[in-house]
Each structure stands twice: as C-alpha cells, then as structure tokens.
CSV table of C-alpha atoms and ligand atoms in Angstrom, one decimal:
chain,number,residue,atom,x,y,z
A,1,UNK,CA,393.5,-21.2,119.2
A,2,UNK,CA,392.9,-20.0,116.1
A,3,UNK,CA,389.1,-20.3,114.7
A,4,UNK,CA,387.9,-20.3,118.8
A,5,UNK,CA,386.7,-17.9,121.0
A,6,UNK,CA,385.7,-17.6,124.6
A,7,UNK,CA,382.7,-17.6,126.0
A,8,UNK,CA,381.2,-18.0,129.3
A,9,UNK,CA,378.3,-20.2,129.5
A,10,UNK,CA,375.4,-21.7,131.1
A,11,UNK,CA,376.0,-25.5,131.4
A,12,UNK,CA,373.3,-26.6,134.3
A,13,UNK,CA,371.1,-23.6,135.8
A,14,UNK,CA,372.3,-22.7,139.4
A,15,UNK,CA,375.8,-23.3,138.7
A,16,UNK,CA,378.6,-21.3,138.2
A,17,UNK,CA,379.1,-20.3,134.7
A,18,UNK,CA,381.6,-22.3,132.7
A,19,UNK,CA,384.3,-20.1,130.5
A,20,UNK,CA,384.5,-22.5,126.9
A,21,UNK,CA,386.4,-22.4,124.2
A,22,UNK,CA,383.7,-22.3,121.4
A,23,UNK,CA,384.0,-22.2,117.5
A,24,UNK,CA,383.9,-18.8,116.6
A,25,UNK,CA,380.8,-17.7,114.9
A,26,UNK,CA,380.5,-17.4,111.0
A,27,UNK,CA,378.3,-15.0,109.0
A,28,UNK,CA,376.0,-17.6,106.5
A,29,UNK,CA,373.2,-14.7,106.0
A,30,UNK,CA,373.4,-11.6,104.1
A,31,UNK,CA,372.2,-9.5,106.8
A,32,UNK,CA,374.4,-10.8,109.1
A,33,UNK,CA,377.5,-8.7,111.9
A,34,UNK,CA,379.9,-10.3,113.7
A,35,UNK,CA,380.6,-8.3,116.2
A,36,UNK,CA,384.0,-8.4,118.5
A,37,UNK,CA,382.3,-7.8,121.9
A,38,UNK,CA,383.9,-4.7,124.0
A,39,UNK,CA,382.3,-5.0,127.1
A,40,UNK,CA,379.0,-6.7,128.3
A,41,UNK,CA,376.7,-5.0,130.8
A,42,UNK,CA,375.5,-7.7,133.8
A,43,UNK,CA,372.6,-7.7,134.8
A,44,UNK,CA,369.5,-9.0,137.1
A,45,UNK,CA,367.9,-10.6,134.7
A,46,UNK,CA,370.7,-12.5,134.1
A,47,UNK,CA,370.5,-13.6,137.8
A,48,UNK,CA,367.1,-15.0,137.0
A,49,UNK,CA,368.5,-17.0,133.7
A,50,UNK,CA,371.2,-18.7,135.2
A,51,UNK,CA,369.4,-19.7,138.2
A,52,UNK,CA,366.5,-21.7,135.9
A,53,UNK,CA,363.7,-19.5,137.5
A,54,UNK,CA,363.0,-18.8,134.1
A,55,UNK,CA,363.5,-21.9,132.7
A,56,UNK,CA,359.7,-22.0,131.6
A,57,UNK,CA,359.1,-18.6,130.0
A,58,UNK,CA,363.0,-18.7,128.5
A,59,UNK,CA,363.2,-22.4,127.8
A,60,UNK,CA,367.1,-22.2,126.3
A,61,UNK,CA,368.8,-25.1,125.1
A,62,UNK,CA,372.2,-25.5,127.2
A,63,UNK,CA,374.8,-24.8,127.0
A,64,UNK,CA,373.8,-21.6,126.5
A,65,UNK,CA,375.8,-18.0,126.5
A,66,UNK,CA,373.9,-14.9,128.3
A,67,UNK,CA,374.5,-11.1,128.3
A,68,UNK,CA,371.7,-8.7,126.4
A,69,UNK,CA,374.1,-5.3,127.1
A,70,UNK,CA,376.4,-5.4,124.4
A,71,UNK,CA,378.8,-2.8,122.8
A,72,UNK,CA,381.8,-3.3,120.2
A,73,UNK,CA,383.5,-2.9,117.4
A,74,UNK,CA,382.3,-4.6,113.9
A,75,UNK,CA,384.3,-7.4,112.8
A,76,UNK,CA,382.6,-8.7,109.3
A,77,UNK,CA,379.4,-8.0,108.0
A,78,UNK,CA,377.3,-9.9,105.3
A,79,UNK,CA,377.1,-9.3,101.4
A,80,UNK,CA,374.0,-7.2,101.6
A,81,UNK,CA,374.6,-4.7,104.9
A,82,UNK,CA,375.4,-1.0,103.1
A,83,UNK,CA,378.5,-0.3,103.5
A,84,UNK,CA,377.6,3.8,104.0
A,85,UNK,CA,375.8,2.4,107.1
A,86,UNK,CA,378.2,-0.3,108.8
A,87,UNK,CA,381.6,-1.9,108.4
A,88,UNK,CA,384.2,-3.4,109.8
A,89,UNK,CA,386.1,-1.5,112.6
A,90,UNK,CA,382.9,0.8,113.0
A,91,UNK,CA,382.0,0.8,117.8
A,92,UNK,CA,378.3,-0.3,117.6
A,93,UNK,CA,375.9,-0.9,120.6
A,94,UNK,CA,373.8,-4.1,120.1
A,95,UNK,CA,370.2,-3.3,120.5
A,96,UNK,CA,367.8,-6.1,121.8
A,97,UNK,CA,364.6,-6.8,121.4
A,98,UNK,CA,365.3,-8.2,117.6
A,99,UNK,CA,361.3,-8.2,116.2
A,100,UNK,CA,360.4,-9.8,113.4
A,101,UNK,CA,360.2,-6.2,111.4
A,102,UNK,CA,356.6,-6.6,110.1
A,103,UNK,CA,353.9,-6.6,113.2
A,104,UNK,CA,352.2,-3.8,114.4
A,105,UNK,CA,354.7,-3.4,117.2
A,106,UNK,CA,357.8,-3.5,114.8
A,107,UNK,CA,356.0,-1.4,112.6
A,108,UNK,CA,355.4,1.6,115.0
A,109,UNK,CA,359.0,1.0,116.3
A,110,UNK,CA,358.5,-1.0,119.3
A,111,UNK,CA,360.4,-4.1,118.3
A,112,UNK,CA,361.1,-4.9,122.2
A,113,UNK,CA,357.7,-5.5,122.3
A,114,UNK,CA,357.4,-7.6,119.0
A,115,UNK,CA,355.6,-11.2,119.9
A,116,UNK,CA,358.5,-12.8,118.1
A,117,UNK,CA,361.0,-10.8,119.8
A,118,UNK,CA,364.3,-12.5,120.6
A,119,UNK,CA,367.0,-11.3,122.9
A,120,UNK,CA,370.6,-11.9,122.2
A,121,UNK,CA,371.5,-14.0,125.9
A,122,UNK,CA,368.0,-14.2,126.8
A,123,UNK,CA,367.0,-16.7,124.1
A,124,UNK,CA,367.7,-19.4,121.6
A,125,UNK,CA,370.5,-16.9,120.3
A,126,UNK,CA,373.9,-16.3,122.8
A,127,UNK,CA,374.4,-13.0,124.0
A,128,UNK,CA,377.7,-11.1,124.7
A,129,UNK,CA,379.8,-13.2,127.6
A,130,UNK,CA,381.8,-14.3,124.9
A,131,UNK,CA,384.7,-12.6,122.4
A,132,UNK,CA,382.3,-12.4,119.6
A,133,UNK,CA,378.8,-12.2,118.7
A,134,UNK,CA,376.9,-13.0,115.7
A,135,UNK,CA,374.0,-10.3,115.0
A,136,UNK,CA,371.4,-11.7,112.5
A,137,UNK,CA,370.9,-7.8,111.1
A,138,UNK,CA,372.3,-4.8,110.4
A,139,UNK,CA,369.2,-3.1,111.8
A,140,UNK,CA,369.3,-4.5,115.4
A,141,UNK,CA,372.7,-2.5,115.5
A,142,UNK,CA,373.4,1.8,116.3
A,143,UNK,CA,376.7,2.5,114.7
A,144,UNK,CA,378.1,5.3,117.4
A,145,UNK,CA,380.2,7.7,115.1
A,146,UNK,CA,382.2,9.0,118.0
A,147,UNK,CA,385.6,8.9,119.5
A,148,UNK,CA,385.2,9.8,122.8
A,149,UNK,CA,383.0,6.9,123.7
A,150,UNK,CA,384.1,3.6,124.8
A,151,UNK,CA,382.4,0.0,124.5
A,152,UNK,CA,382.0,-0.1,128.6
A,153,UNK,CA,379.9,3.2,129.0
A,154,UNK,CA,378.0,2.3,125.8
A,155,UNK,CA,376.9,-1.5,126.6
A,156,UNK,CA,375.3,-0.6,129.8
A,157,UNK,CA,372.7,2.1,128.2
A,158,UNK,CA,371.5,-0.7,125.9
A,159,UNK,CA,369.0,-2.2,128.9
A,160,UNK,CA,370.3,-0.2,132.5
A,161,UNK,CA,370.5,3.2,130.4
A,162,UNK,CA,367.4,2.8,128.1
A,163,UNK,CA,364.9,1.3,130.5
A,164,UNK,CA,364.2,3.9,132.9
A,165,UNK,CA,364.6,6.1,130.0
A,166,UNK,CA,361.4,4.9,128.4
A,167,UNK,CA,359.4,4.6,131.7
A,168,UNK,CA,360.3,8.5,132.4
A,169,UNK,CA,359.9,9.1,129.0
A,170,UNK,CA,356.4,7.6,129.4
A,171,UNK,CA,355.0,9.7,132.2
A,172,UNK,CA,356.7,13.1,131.3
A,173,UNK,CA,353.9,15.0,131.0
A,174,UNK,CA,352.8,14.4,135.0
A,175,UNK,CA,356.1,16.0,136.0
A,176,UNK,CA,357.5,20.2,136.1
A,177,UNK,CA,358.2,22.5,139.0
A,178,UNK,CA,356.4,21.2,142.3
A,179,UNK,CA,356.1,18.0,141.2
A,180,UNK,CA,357.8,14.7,143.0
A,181,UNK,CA,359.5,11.8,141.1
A,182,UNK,CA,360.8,8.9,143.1
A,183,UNK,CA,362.9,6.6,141.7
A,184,UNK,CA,362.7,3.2,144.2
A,185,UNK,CA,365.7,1.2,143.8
A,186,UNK,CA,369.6,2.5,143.0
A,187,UNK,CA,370.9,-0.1,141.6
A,188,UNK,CA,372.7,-0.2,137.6
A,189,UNK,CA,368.9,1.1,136.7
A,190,UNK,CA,368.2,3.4,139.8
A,191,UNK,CA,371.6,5.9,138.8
A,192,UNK,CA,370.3,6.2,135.3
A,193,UNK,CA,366.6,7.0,136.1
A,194,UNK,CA,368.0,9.5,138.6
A,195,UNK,CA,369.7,11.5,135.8
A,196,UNK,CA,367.0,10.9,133.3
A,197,UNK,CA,364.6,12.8,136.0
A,198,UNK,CA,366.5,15.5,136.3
A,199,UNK,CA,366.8,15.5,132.2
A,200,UNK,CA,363.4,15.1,131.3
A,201,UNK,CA,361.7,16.2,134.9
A,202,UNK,CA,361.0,19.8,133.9
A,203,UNK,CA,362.3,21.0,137.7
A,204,UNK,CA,360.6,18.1,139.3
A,205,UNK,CA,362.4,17.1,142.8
A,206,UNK,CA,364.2,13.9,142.5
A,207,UNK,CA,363.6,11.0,145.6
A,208,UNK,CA,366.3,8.5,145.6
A,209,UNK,CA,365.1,5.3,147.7
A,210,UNK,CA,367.4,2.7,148.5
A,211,UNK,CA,368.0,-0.1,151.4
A,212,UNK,CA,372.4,1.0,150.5
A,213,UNK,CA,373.6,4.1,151.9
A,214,UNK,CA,376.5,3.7,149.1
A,215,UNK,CA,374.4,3.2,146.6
A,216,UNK,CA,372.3,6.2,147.5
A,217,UNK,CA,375.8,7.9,147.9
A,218,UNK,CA,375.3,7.2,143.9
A,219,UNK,CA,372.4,8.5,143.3
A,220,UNK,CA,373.3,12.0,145.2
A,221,UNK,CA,376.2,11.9,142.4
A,222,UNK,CA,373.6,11.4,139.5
A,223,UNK,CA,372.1,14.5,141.1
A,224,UNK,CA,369.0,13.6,143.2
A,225,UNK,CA,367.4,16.0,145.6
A,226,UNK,CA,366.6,14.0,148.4
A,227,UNK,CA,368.1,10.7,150.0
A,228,UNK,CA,365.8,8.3,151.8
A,229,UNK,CA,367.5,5.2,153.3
A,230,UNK,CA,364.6,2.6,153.9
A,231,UNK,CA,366.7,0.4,156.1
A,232,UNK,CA,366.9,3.3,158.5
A,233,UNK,CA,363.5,5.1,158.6
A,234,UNK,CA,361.1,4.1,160.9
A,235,UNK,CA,358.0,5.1,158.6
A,236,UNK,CA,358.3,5.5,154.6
A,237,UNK,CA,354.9,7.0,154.2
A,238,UNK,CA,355.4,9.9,157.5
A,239,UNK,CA,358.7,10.5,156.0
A,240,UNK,CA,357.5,11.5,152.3
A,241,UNK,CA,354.5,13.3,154.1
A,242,UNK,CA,357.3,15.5,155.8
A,243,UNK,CA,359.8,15.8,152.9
A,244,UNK,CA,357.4,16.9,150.3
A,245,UNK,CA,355.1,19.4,152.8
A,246,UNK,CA,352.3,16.5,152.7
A,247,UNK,CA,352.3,16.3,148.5
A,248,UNK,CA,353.5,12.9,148.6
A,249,UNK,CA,354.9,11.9,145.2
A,250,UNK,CA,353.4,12.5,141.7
A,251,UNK,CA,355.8,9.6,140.1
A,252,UNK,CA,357.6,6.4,141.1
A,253,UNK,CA,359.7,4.8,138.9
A,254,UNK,CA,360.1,1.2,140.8
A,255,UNK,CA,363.1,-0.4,139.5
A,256,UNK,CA,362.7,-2.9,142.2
A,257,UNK,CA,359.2,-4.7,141.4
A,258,UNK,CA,358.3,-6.9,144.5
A,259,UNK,CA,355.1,-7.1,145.8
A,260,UNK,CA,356.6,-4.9,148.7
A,261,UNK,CA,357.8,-2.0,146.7
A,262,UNK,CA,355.1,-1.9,144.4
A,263,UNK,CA,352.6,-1.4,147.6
A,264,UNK,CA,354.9,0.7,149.3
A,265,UNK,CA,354.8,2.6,146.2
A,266,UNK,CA,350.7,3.1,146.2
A,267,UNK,CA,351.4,4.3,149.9
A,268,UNK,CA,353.1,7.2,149.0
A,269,UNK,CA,351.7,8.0,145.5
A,270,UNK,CA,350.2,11.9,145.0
A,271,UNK,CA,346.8,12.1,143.8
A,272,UNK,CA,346.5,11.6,140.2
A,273,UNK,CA,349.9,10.2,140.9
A,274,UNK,CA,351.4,7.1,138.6
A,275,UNK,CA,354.0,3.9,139.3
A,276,UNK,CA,356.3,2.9,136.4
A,277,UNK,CA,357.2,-0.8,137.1
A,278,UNK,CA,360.5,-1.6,135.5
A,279,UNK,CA,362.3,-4.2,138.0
A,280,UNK,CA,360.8,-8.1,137.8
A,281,UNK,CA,361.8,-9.6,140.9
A,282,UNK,CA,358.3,-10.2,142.1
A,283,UNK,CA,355.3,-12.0,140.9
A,284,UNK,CA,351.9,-10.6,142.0
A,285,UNK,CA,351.2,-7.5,143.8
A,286,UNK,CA,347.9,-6.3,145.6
A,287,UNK,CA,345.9,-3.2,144.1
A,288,UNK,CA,343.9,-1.4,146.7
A,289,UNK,CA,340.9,-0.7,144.5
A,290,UNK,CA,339.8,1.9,146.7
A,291,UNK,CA,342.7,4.0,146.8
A,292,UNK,CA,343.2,3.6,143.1
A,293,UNK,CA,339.9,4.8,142.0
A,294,UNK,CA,339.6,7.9,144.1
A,295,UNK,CA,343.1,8.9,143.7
A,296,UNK,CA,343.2,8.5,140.2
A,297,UNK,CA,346.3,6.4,140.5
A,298,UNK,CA,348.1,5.1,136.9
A,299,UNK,CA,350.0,2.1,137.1
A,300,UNK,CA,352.5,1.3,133.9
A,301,UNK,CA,354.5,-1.1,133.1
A,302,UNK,CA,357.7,-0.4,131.2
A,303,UNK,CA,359.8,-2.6,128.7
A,304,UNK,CA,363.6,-1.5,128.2
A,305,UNK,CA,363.3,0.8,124.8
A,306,UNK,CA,363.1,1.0,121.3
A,307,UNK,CA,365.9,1.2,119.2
A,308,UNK,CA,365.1,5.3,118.2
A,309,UNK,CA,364.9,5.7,122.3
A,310,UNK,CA,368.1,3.8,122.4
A,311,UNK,CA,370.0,6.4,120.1
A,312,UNK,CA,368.2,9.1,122.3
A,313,UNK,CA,370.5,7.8,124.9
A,314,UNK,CA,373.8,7.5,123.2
A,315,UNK,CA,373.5,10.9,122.0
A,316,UNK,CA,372.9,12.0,125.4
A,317,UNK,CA,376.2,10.0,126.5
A,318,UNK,CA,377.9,11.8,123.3
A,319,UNK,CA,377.1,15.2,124.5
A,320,UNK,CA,378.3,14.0,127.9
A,321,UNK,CA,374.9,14.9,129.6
A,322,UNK,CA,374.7,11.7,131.1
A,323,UNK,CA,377.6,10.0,133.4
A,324,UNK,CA,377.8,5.9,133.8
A,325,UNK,CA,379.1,4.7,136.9
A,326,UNK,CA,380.3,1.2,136.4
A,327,UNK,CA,382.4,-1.6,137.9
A,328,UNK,CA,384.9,-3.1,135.6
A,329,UNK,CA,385.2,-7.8,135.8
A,330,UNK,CA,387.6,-9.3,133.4
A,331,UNK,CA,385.6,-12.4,131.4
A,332,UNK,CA,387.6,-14.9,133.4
A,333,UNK,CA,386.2,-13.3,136.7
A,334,UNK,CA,382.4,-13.8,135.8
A,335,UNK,CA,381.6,-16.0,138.4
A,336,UNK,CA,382.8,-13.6,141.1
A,337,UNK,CA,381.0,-10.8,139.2
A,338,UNK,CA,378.0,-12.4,139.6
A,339,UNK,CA,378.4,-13.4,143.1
A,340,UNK,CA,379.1,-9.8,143.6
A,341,UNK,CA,375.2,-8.8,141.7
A,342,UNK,CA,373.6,-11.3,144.1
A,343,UNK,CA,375.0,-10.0,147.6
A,344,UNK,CA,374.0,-6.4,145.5
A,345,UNK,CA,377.4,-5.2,146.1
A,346,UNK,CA,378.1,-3.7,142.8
A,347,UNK,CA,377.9,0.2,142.5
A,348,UNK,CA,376.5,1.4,139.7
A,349,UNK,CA,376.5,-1.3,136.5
A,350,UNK,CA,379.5,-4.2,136.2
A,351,UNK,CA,380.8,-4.9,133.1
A,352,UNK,CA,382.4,-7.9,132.0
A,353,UNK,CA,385.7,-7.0,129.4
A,354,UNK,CA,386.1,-10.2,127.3
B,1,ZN,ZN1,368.7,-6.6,131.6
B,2,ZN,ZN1,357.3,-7.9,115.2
C-alpha cells in the first residue's frame, strides 16, 4: 500500500507484538532523516518494555514501536541537513541516546547520559521494528562510508557493540600483562566485551562466564582465554582461585546485573579490583562494606556509549578487527524472535530484517 509501512508494535504490554500497517513517516523539521531501516538489533531491554515492567520509568503511550539498534540506508532528509554530510542512499547507524545538545552531559559528549535523553523504541519516539524511521537530527546519525559493511553487522554495535565498549573503555588503565578480566554473561553483549578485552586489554587474560556451554562456545570464538561454565562448577570462587594461581580477577565486566552476579562478582574480585555493571535485570544488590573497603574494590556503572565511542566501533568493524555473530528473524517472525531472547536461545545478537 502505497504511503504505509510496517511496523511491529506494542498494543497491550505482555502480549505478542502486533505487525501494523502504519502511515509512513514524514519529514516536517529541517533537521529531520528518514531512514529505510536495514536491520534492527533485539534486545533485553526490549524484553523489559514489552512486558510493562517498565511501564513506570518508560511510561509510552501504546501502541507503541520498539527497537534502539538501528542501521540503514537514508531515504530523505530535511532542508537544512548538509548535503557534504548526509543524503539519500548514504548506510547510517542510528545512534541513541538523542540529548538535548546543550547540558553539561551533551556538551562533553555524553548525550546518552543527557537528562532529556530520548531513545528511539525506548520512548515517546518508535524505534526500528518497522520499514522506516524518522530521526529528528542529522547529528543522532554516523554516516558509515564503506562498502563492505552491511546494516545487520552495523545495527547491533549501536547498544550490544558499544556498551561493553565503554565499560572496558572505562577501566583500561587497571588491565596489561598479568592482569584478569572477566566478562560475566555471553550473551549479544558478553561476545563483544570478550573481543573488546582482548583489543583494549593490554595482554590481560580473558574469563568468559556463562550458565550456556554454546554460548561460551562463542565466546572461545571471540577469543577468550579461559571458559568457566557456572552451571557445571561446583565452587565459582575455588575455581578462579585455581585458574588465576590465587590472583583472582582485576576486572568484571557483569553484563548480567542480578543481585546474584553482582555478589558473585565481589567474591572473586582482585584487590584493588573493579565491577563494571552493564546488564539491568536486577534491582538492588548487597555491598559487603568490609570487603570493599580493605580491598579497595571500584564499582561502575556503565551506560551504552557516546556517539564518538560509537564511531570507535564502526571503525573497528571497518578494519574488520572486530567479528559480529548474529542470528538473522525476518520482521514477520518477531514474535518468535522474541520468544527465542526469553528461553536465551539466541547465539550471539538476532536481528530483525524488515
Ligand atoms: Zn539495548
Ligand atoms: Zn543534554
């Protein structure tokens, strides 16, 4: 139908997503892209939008469209976007976070951390289940400039392949040779942080933890050092005690974020040694004060990237130092996709092809 697109949405929270034929978005600001969405990265967060569990802190009005990993190619742009920097045709990766440009935290580049930030999918604007999507600027957009890369390896790095690039980023300075990083979790985060330590680790030895022997099948791929199944060991703390010669670990990325991981993570921590939390699934964990004060410990918490740190990553995908390892869900198949995220039987990142 001409003047339509599709889109899958949230009608009710904790149903299945409904696929709609919606009016096609028009540019009415100057500013403005319309972007033909690629491919749309799914992810947990998502999980926790369509169920309503964050109903209160993402109040959305529904029917609503989500997806907040978005790559494609420019469709129409407003009167006033230059046309040296963006036009029609030109692949794009859609970063979020889109600050209001003039707070302290816009104005030293952190716009994901903006007050006003706004997410496409994860607020009043819809995000990239959907054919197209209108970005309100030019500036919330990295124009790629490459032929080799395609909209499915490039959506992902705009939240799986940016977040644990920042929280690695962020503690770089504790890792080299003889140092432990442990990245907790292998999910569509966990395979990136595992390459990002072995970029950025200085000769650091990489711990991949995960409950999936597939998934840390994955994370041997992305190059980690040592596999630790936590389904199968009897005792996480004696087994890091033996792996590491009774060093423990300097640095945990926990990609996870329950109340469980987060103190298993203390439990195995080096002196001196730091936990990055980038997963949300849980709500309050316990500090042991103790512990915390006469090891020195540094806790973090990391939120997805900056739009300069996002451009770190692409370039790394350009020059094919990085490798995405993705499941592929037609638009129509959402539903299952999702169902498939839940039981965590997706490898890698899916990625929904409208
Ligand atoms: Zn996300
Ligand atoms: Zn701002």
């Amino acid at each position: 139908m001409d003047g339509y697109i599709r889109s899958a949405r949230i009608h009710e929270y904790n149903k299945p997503l409904e696929l709609d034929n919606i009016y096609k978005p028009v540019i009415s600001r100057d500013e403005e892209v319309l972007v033909k969405v690629g491919a749309s990265g799914l992810c947990h967060s998502d999980l926790h939008l369509i169920s309503g569990e964050w109903r209160n802190i993402i109040p959305l009005n529904l029917p609503k469209t989500p997806g907040h990993e978005i790559a494609g190619w420019i469709e129409e742009v407003g009167t006033s976007v230059p046309e040296n920097i963006m036009k029609p045709g030109d692949l794009v990766a859609v970063f979020g976070g889109w600050g209001c440009g003039w707070c302290i935290q816009c104005k030293s580049g952190d716009e994901q951390l903006c007050a006003f930030a706004k997410w496409p999918g994860l607020s009043s604007f819809d995000g990239g289940f959907s054919e197209y999507l209108l970005v309100p600027s030019y500036r919330f957009l990295v124009n790629v400039r490459s032929s080799e890369v395609v909209p499915e390896n490039l959506a992902p790095l705009t939240d799986a392949g940016l977040t644990p690039y920042r929280a690695i980023k962020k503690i770089k300075s504790i890792l080299g040779p003889g140092r432990n990083i442990g990245i907790l979790g292998i999910g569509g985060l966990g395979s990136y942080a595992v390459q990002y330590a072995k970029i950025l680790g200085g000769g650091s030895k990489v711990f991949a933890m995960d409950r999936s022997e597939s998934k840390l099948e994955l994370a041997s791929k992305c190059g980690a050092d040592h596999l630790v199944n936590l389904r199968s060991i009897d005792n996480l703390v004696d087994r890091i005690r033996a792996q590491t010669g009774g060093k423990m670990l300097d640095v945990i990325i926990d990609c996870v974020g329950t109340d469980k991981t987060f103190y298993d993570s203390i439990s195995i921590l080096a002196k001196g040694g730091c936990v990055v939390i980038v997963g949300l699934f849980g709500t309050a964990a316990k500090i042991p004060i103790a512990m915390t004060v006469l090891n020195e410990y540094k806790i973090f918490g990391s939120l997805w990237g900056n739009y300069n740190e996002l451009r770190e990553v692409i370039e790394l995908l350009n020059e094919g130092r990085i490798k995405n390892h993705i499941t592929k869900f037609r638009l129509d198949d959402v539903n299952e996709a999702i169902k498939l995220l839940k039981e965590g039987q997706i490898i890698g990142r899916g990625v929904l092809i409208p």
